[in-house]
Amino acid sequence: MTLSVQPVNITLRVAADADGPALGRLYAACDRAHPDVDWQQPGIGQFWWLVACESGELAGGIRVLPLKPWGWIADVLVHPDAREGPAVGQPSDVTSLLFTTAFACLIRAGITEARGVVDAERESWQRLLRRYGGTDLGPCRRFGRRLDV
């Protein structure tokens, strides 16, 4: 599914395998680089990513997992150059389109609640999620574990 919105030149689409390296660069531009990830490996760009392209460049991405009973928003990345909203304190067009499309995909999958984890120090993201109807579910910690293959 591809959606073009005017007058802004932003295209939203499901990520392809070839988007892996661009997603790696987007993580780095957002100061969230993962140097140990091979962004060239097959399948890295296809793990439930919706991406926003502006003038042919990857401007943002959101990872949406339709896991029942609720959906999961695992990552939201917006390139620093695409973060300016139409007014101070407003989300950018890229941010708005990513969230609205992600929520629409979850609704279409029959999911009635979206969840995710926001770091306590990311107050701007907390404000943004509240603007989209988000509710704080209490303290939580992220965890990870390397899997030996």
C-alpha atoms as one frame of an Amber mdcrd trajectory, in Angstrom:
protein
   0.000   0.000   0.000   1.353   3.399  -1.003  -0.165   6.682   0.097   0.830
  10.065  -1.296  -0.359  13.212   0.437  -0.403  16.646  -1.140   0.885  19.327
  -0.991   3.602  17.579   0.991   5.751  15.228  -1.049   5.721  12.277   1.349
   5.136   8.681   0.307   4.338   5.975   2.862   4.953   2.329   2.031   5.828
  -1.011   3.559   9.609  -1.346   3.784  11.443  -3.653   1.417  14.558  -5.705
   2.013  16.599  -3.073   0.172  15.627  -0.500   2.852  17.829  -2.171   5.491
  20.881   0.086   4.946  18.698   3.223   4.861  17.055   2.166   8.143  20.530
   1.778   9.660  21.427   5.305   8.542  18.121   6.578   9.967  18.909   5.006
  13.364  22.331   6.719  13.264  20.817  10.105  12.294  18.456   9.776  15.281
  21.399   9.083  17.653  20.201   5.516  18.152  22.863   3.716  16.142  23.285
  -0.022  16.589  26.871  -0.595  15.386  26.667  -4.364  15.868  23.703  -4.767
  13.468  24.405  -5.808   9.886  21.912  -3.603   8.031  22.771  -5.427   4.792
  21.541  -8.823   5.982  18.553 -10.283   4.130  15.177  -9.542   5.714  16.344
  -6.663   7.940  14.131  -4.112   6.182  11.048  -6.305   6.042  10.229  -6.727
   9.724   6.898  -4.873   9.819   8.319  -1.463   8.967   6.260   1.328   7.441
   8.568   3.960   5.982   8.024   7.545   4.909  10.007   8.854   1.961  10.353
  12.533   1.234  11.892  13.579  -2.086  13.107  10.009  -2.584  14.947   9.820
   0.756  13.933   7.837   3.845  12.574  10.483   6.236  11.073   8.191   8.865
   9.936   4.759   9.822   7.671   3.070  12.338   7.759  -0.611  13.228   4.268
  -1.967  13.773   3.591  -5.488  14.972  -0.020  -6.702  14.883   0.259  -8.991
  17.904  -3.067  -9.826  19.520  -4.577  -8.966  21.915  -2.832  -5.631  21.292
  -0.600  -4.161  18.640   2.952  -3.139  19.364   4.762  -0.040  18.139   8.379
  -1.010  18.588  10.283   1.876  17.013   9.497   5.333  15.701  12.288   7.069
  13.828  12.001  10.499  12.220  15.078  12.043  10.605  16.068  15.292  12.369
  15.520  17.223   9.108  11.888  15.983   8.986  10.887  16.791  12.579   9.672
  20.368  12.199   5.897  20.639  12.505   3.656  23.299  10.987   3.706  25.146
  14.333   5.811  25.057  17.477   4.937  22.012  19.555   3.173  20.288  16.639
   4.386  16.986  15.149   5.794  17.055  11.636   3.897  15.735   8.618   6.179
  12.670   8.585   5.487  11.927  12.267   1.729  12.426  11.889   1.495  10.225
   8.797   3.559   7.447  10.386   1.389   7.302  13.508  -1.947   7.630  11.688
  -1.041   4.936   9.168   0.283   2.604  11.881  -2.927   2.975  13.880  -5.040
   2.403  10.742  -3.097  -0.806   9.977  -3.654  -2.111  13.506  -7.363  -1.289
  13.364  -7.655  -3.077  10.027  -6.026  -6.148  11.630  -8.781  -6.130  14.272
  -6.590  -4.792  17.057  -8.147  -2.355  19.500  -5.122  -1.254  21.549  -1.584
  -0.222  20.605   1.285  -0.457  23.082   4.943   0.484  23.136   7.778   1.505
  25.434   9.031   5.083  25.733  12.166   5.838  27.724  11.500   7.962  30.815
  13.923  10.662  29.644  12.148  11.096  26.275   9.579  13.595  27.525   8.917
  14.998  24.032   7.837  11.533  22.821   5.640  11.109  25.885   3.903  14.403
  25.085   3.492  13.345  21.458   1.975   9.998  22.402  -0.434  11.689  24.807
  -1.492  13.958  21.922  -2.381  10.780  19.983  -4.411   9.450  22.922  -1.638
   7.472  24.636  -1.862   6.585  28.322   0.988   5.832  30.692   0.772   2.165
  31.712   3.213   2.561  34.590   6.932   2.018  34.955   8.543  -0.567  32.736
  11.987  -1.587  31.601  13.180  -2.755  28.230  15.270  -5.866  28.035  17.188
  -7.745  25.408  19.045 -10.988  25.038  21.421 -12.184  22.390  20.291 -15.406
  20.793  23.009 -17.837  19.810  22.222 -19.128  16.363
